[in-house]
CSV table of C-alpha atoms in Angstrom, one decimal:
chain,number,residue,atom,x,y,z
A,223,MET,CA,82.7,-6.1,-5.9
A,224,GLY,CA,82.7,-9.8,-5.3
A,225,LEU,CA,82.3,-9.5,-1.5
A,226,LYS,CA,79.3,-7.0,-1.9
A,227,ARG,CA,77.6,-9.4,-4.3
A,228,PHE,CA,78.2,-12.3,-1.9
A,229,PHE,CA,76.7,-10.5,1.1
A,230,ARG,CA,73.7,-9.2,-0.9
A,231,HIS,CA,73.0,-12.8,-2.1
A,232,ARG,CA,73.2,-14.0,1.5
A,233,GLU,CA,70.7,-11.3,2.6
A,234,HIS,CA,68.2,-12.4,0.0
A,235,SER,CA,68.7,-16.1,0.9
A,236,MET,CA,68.1,-15.4,4.6
A,237,MET,CA,65.0,-13.3,3.8
A,238,GLN,CA,63.6,-16.1,1.7
A,239,ARG,CA,64.3,-18.7,4.4
A,240,ILE,CA,62.6,-16.5,7.0
A,241,MET,CA,59.5,-15.6,4.8
A,242,VAL,CA,58.7,-19.1,3.7
A,243,PRO,CA,58.0,-20.5,7.2
A,244,ILE,CA,56.1,-17.3,8.2
A,245,MET,CA,53.9,-17.7,5.2
A,246,LEU,CA,53.3,-21.4,5.9
A,247,ILE,CA,52.4,-20.5,9.5
A,248,VAL,CA,49.9,-17.8,8.3
A,249,MET,CA,48.3,-20.2,5.8
A,250,LEU,CA,48.1,-22.8,8.5
A,251,GLN,CA,46.4,-20.4,10.8
A,252,VAL,CA,43.9,-19.4,8.1
A,253,VAL,CA,43.1,-23.1,7.4
A,254,ILE,CA,42.6,-23.8,11.2
A,255,PHE,CA,40.4,-20.6,11.5
A,256,CYS,CA,38.2,-21.7,8.6
A,257,ALA,CA,37.9,-25.2,10.0
A,258,VAL,CA,36.9,-23.9,13.4
A,259,MET,CA,34.3,-21.5,11.8
A,260,VAL,CA,32.7,-24.3,9.7
A,261,SER,CA,32.8,-27.1,12.4
A,262,GLY,CA,31.6,-24.7,15.1
A,263,GLY,CA,28.7,-23.4,13.1
A,264,SER,CA,30.0,-19.8,13.3
A,265,LEU,CA,29.4,-19.2,9.6
A,266,SER,CA,25.8,-20.4,9.9
A,267,TYR,CA,25.3,-18.2,12.9
A,268,ILE,CA,26.7,-15.1,11.0
A,269,TYR,CA,24.4,-15.9,8.1
A,270,GLN,CA,21.4,-16.4,10.3
A,271,ASN,CA,22.1,-13.2,12.2
A,272,SER,CA,22.5,-11.2,9.0
A,273,TYR,CA,19.2,-12.6,7.7
A,274,GLN,CA,17.5,-11.7,11.0
A,275,VAL,CA,18.7,-8.1,10.8
A,276,LEU,CA,17.5,-7.8,7.2
A,277,SER,CA,14.2,-9.4,8.1
A,278,GLU,CA,13.6,-6.9,10.9
A,279,LYS,CA,14.4,-4.0,8.7
A,280,LEU,CA,12.0,-5.2,6.0
A,281,HIS,CA,9.3,-5.8,8.6
A,282,SER,CA,9.8,-2.2,9.8
A,283,ARG,CA,9.3,-1.0,6.2
A,284,SER,CA,6.2,-3.2,5.8
A,285,SER,CA,4.8,-1.9,9.1
A,286,SER,CA,5.3,1.7,7.9
A,287,MET,CA,3.6,1.0,4.6
A,288,ASP,CA,0.7,-0.7,6.4
A,289,LEU,CA,0.3,2.2,8.7
A,290,GLU,CA,0.4,4.7,5.8
A,291,PHE,CA,-2.3,2.9,3.8
A,292,SER,CA,-4.4,2.3,6.9
A,293,SER,CA,-4.2,6.0,7.7
A,294,VAL,CA,-5.2,7.0,4.2
A,295,GLY,CA,-8.2,4.7,4.3
A,296,SER,CA,-9.2,5.8,7.8
A,297,GLU,CA,-9.0,9.5,6.8
A,298,LEU,CA,-11.0,8.9,3.7
A,299,ARG,CA,-13.7,7.0,5.5
A,300,SER,CA,-14.0,9.8,8.0
A,301,SER,CA,-14.4,12.3,5.0
A,302,VAL,CA,-17.1,10.0,3.6
A,303,ASN,CA,-19.2,10.4,6.7
A,304,ILE,CA,-18.7,14.2,6.7
A,305,VAL,CA,-19.5,14.5,3.0
A,306,ASN,CA,-22.7,12.3,3.2
A,307,SER,CA,-23.8,14.3,6.3
A,308,THR,CA,-23.2,17.6,4.5
A,309,VAL,CA,-25.1,16.4,1.4
A,310,SER,CA,-28.0,15.2,3.6
A,311,GLY,CA,-28.2,18.6,5.2
A,312,THR,CA,-28.2,20.3,1.8
A,313,LEU,CA,-30.9,18.1,0.5
A,314,LEU,CA,-33.1,18.7,3.5
A,315,SER,CA,-32.6,22.5,3.6
A,316,GLN,CA,-33.4,22.8,-0.1
A,317,ALA,CA,-36.1,20.2,-0.3
A,318,ARG,CA,-34.2,18.4,-3.0
A,319,SER,CA,-33.7,14.7,-3.8
A,320,ALA,CA,-30.4,12.9,-4.1
A,321,GLY,CA,-31.1,12.0,-7.7
A,322,GLU,CA,-31.1,15.7,-8.5
A,323,ILE,CA,-27.4,15.8,-7.6
A,324,THR,CA,-26.6,13.9,-10.8
A,325,SER,CA,-29.5,15.1,-13.0
A,326,ASP,CA,-29.4,18.8,-12.3
A,327,ALA,CA,-26.0,20.3,-13.3
A,328,GLU,CA,-26.5,23.5,-11.4
A,329,PHE,CA,-27.5,21.7,-8.2
A,330,GLY,CA,-24.6,19.3,-8.6
A,331,SER,CA,-22.2,22.2,-8.8
A,332,ASP,CA,-23.7,23.7,-5.5
A,333,VAL,CA,-23.1,20.3,-3.8
A,334,ILE,CA,-19.5,20.1,-5.0
A,335,LYS,CA,-18.8,23.6,-3.8
A,336,SER,CA,-20.2,22.7,-0.3
A,337,LEU,CA,-17.8,19.7,-0.2
A,338,THR,CA,-14.7,21.5,-1.3
A,339,PRO,CA,-13.6,22.5,2.3
A,340,GLU,CA,-13.7,18.9,3.4
A,341,LEU,CA,-11.7,17.8,0.4
A,342,ALA,CA,-9.1,20.5,1.0
A,343,ASP,CA,-8.8,19.4,4.7
A,344,LEU,CA,-8.3,15.8,3.6
A,345,VAL,CA,-5.3,16.8,1.4
A,346,SER,CA,-3.9,19.1,4.1
A,347,LYS,CA,-3.4,16.1,6.4
A,348,GLY,CA,-0.5,15.1,4.3
A,349,ARG,CA,-1.1,11.3,3.9
A,350,SER,CA,-2.5,11.6,0.3
A,351,THR,CA,-0.9,13.6,-2.5
A,352,GLY,CA,-4.3,14.4,-4.0
A,353,ALA,CA,-8.1,13.9,-3.3
A,354,PHE,CA,-11.1,14.1,-5.5
A,355,ILE,CA,-14.9,13.8,-5.7
A,356,ILE,CA,-16.5,12.7,-8.9
A,357,LEU,CA,-20.3,12.8,-9.4
A,358,ASN,CA,-22.1,10.0,-11.1
A,359,ASN,CA,-23.4,12.2,-13.9
A,360,PRO,CA,-21.9,11.1,-17.2
A,361,ASP,CA,-22.5,13.5,-20.1
A,362,GLY,CA,-22.5,10.8,-22.8
A,363,ASN,CA,-19.0,11.6,-23.9
A,364,GLY,CA,-17.1,10.3,-20.9
A,365,GLY,CA,-17.3,13.7,-19.0
A,366,TYR,CA,-18.1,13.7,-15.3
A,367,SER,CA,-18.5,16.7,-13.0
A,368,GLY,CA,-16.1,16.7,-10.0
A,369,ILE,CA,-13.2,18.3,-8.3
A,370,TYR,CA,-9.6,17.3,-7.7
A,371,ILE,CA,-7.4,19.0,-5.1
A,372,GLN,CA,-3.7,18.6,-4.4
A,373,GLU,CA,-1.3,20.5,-2.1
A,374,ASN,CA,1.0,23.0,-3.8
A,375,ASN,CA,3.6,24.7,-1.6
A,376,GLY,CA,1.6,24.2,1.5
A,377,ARG,CA,-1.7,25.4,-0.1
A,378,PRO,CA,-4.6,23.4,-1.5
A,379,GLU,CA,-4.8,23.8,-5.3
A,380,MET,CA,-7.7,22.7,-7.6
A,381,ILE,CA,-6.5,21.2,-10.8
A,382,VAL,CA,-9.9,19.8,-11.9
A,383,GLY,CA,-13.2,21.6,-11.4
A,384,GLU,CA,-15.2,24.8,-12.1
A,385,THR,CA,-14.0,28.1,-10.6
A,386,PRO,CA,-17.3,28.5,-8.6
A,387,TYR,CA,-16.4,25.4,-6.7
A,388,ILE,CA,-13.6,27.1,-4.8
A,389,SER,CA,-15.1,30.6,-4.4
A,390,GLY,CA,-14.6,31.8,-0.9
A,391,THR,CA,-12.9,28.5,0.2
A,392,GLY,CA,-9.2,29.6,0.2
A,393,VAL,CA,-8.4,27.0,-2.4
A,394,GLN,CA,-6.3,28.3,-5.3
A,395,ILE,CA,-6.8,27.2,-8.9
A,396,SER,CA,-4.1,25.8,-11.2
A,397,GLY,CA,-3.5,27.7,-14.4
A,398,SER,CA,-4.0,24.5,-16.4
A,399,ALA,CA,-7.1,23.3,-14.5
A,400,GLU,CA,-9.5,21.1,-16.4
A,401,LYS,CA,-13.3,21.8,-15.9
A,402,TYR,CA,-14.3,18.1,-15.6
A,403,PHE,CA,-13.0,14.5,-15.5
A,404,VAL,CA,-12.9,12.5,-18.7
A,405,LEU,CA,-13.3,8.8,-17.8
A,406,THR,CA,-14.0,5.7,-19.9
A,407,GLU,CA,-14.6,2.3,-18.4
A,408,ASP,CA,-11.2,0.7,-19.0
A,409,GLU,CA,-8.5,-0.7,-16.8
A,410,GLY,CA,-6.9,2.6,-16.0
A,411,ASN,CA,-10.1,4.0,-14.5
A,412,ASP,CA,-11.0,1.1,-12.1
A,413,PHE,CA,-10.4,3.5,-9.3
A,414,PHE,CA,-13.7,5.2,-10.2
A,415,PHE,CA,-15.9,2.5,-11.9
A,416,GLU,CA,-15.1,-0.4,-9.4
A,417,PRO,CA,-16.5,1.2,-6.3
A,418,LEU,CA,-19.3,2.9,-8.3
A,419,ASN,CA,-20.5,-0.3,-9.9
A,420,ARG,CA,-20.1,-2.3,-6.7
A,421,ALA,CA,-22.3,0.2,-4.9
A,422,LEU,CA,-24.9,0.2,-7.7
A,423,ASN,CA,-25.1,-3.6,-7.8
A,424,ALA,CA,-24.6,-4.5,-4.2
A,425,GLU,CA,-27.0,-4.6,-1.2
A,426,GLY,CA,-26.7,-3.6,2.4
A,427,GLU,CA,-23.3,-3.1,4.0
A,428,GLU,CA,-21.4,-4.2,0.9
A,429,THR,CA,-21.9,-0.7,-0.5
A,430,SER,CA,-19.5,0.7,2.2
A,431,ILE,CA,-16.5,-1.3,1.0
A,432,GLY,CA,-13.7,0.8,-0.4
A,433,TYR,CA,-11.4,0.0,-3.3
A,434,TRP,CA,-7.6,0.0,-3.4
A,435,SER,CA,-6.4,0.3,-7.0
A,436,MET,CA,-3.3,-1.2,-8.6
A,437,MET,CA,-0.5,1.3,-9.4
A,438,HIS,CA,-1.8,3.3,-12.4
A,439,LYS,CA,-1.3,6.6,-14.1
A,440,SER,CA,-3.4,9.4,-12.6
A,441,VAL,CA,-5.9,10.7,-15.1
A,442,VAL,CA,-5.3,14.1,-13.6
A,443,THR,CA,-1.6,14.5,-12.9
A,444,GLY,CA,-0.2,11.8,-15.2
A,445,LYS,CA,1.9,10.5,-12.3
A,446,GLU,CA,2.0,6.8,-11.1
A,447,VAL,CA,-0.3,6.5,-8.1
A,448,ILE,CA,-2.2,4.1,-6.0
A,449,SER,CA,-5.8,5.2,-5.3
A,450,TYR,CA,-8.3,4.5,-2.5
A,451,THR,CA,-11.9,5.2,-3.3
A,452,GLU,CA,-15.3,4.8,-1.8
A,453,PRO,CA,-18.8,5.3,-3.2
A,454,LEU,CA,-20.9,8.2,-2.0
A,455,ILE,CA,-24.4,7.1,-1.1
A,456,SER,CA,-27.2,9.2,0.2
A,457,GLY,CA,-29.6,8.3,2.9
A,458,ASP,CA,-32.2,6.9,0.4
A,459,GLY,CA,-29.5,4.7,-1.2
A,460,THR,CA,-28.8,6.8,-4.2
A,461,VAL,CA,-25.2,6.4,-5.4
A,462,TYR,CA,-24.4,9.9,-6.4
A,463,GLY,CA,-20.6,9.7,-6.8
A,464,VAL,CA,-17.2,8.6,-5.7
A,465,ILE,CA,-14.6,10.1,-3.3
A,466,GLY,CA,-11.0,9.1,-3.4
A,467,ALA,CA,-7.4,9.8,-2.4
A,468,GLU,CA,-4.2,9.2,-4.3
A,469,VAL,CA,-0.8,8.3,-3.0
A,470,SER,CA,2.0,9.0,-5.6
A,471,GLU,CA,4.9,6.9,-6.4
A,472,GLU,CA,7.2,9.6,-5.0
A,473,ARG,CA,5.4,9.4,-1.7
A,474,LEU,CA,5.8,5.6,-1.6
A,475,ALA,CA,9.5,6.0,-2.3
A,476,GLU,CA,9.8,8.3,0.8
A,477,ILE,CA,8.2,5.6,2.9
A,478,LEU,CA,10.1,2.7,1.5
A,479,THR,CA,13.6,4.2,1.9
A,480,ASP,CA,16.6,2.1,1.1
A,481,SER,CA,18.5,3.4,4.1
A,482,GLY,CA,20.3,0.6,6.0
A,483,LEU,CA,19.5,-2.0,3.4
A,484,SER,CA,22.1,-1.4,0.7
A,485,ASP,CA,25.3,0.5,0.3
A,486,SER,CA,24.7,0.9,-3.4
A,487,GLY,CA,21.1,2.1,-3.0
A,488,ASP,CA,19.9,-0.5,-5.5
A,489,ILE,CA,16.8,-1.8,-3.7
A,490,THR,CA,13.6,-3.3,-5.3
A,491,TYR,CA,10.4,-3.7,-3.3
A,492,MET,CA,7.4,-5.9,-4.2
A,493,LEU,CA,4.1,-4.7,-2.9
A,494,ALA,CA,1.5,-7.5,-2.4
């Protein structure tokens, strides 16, 4: 028993004698490596390289967002031209004035119906999650005639508007559709009143300027959205309404993916 205990003690002593210098050598190598990294600027290079990669990824996200917003604006401006041209043709063929669009409810309804196909086409392009036309015809209680269309399972669906607006257009109607918009001149409805009032109070080319809203709750869907709107102006200068497109928060999240930026998925973007 004494010999076994003796040899076991010698084995432990030899192991300790071997491990101590090995650990010292490893520690020395780590110190030397760190010193080389710091003195040679390697850590700074790694940091700068990481920052550059992150910056490029963020720039890519920014470019995607710019392209998306630019496309929404471009498509809406194209629709503005088509809508105004359609309205001009209607006024000419029926010998009516632009002012009657907002003063004659029945004629206003006919005008909205004639514009429904263009609005449905705007939504079908997929950039916006909803599009609308609102006439400048307040009823005294905050009600405005108009139409709102969104895409539902690949088909355009009206969720604000009268049934005759979509007759023969292929647009389906939501079971919970409202007949008109209810808007009051507060912060949440800047998407409508800002371009409308700018057009009413401006002169010349200023009336063609569109308006990008802040993130707000849609008066139609209740979802958080960003809206782009433009005033509708007839050939004689009558401001007869507003046309707009909405981009939902969910759509923005699809564009601003966190892929490649964080392993945890905890990413916050600031839009400016």
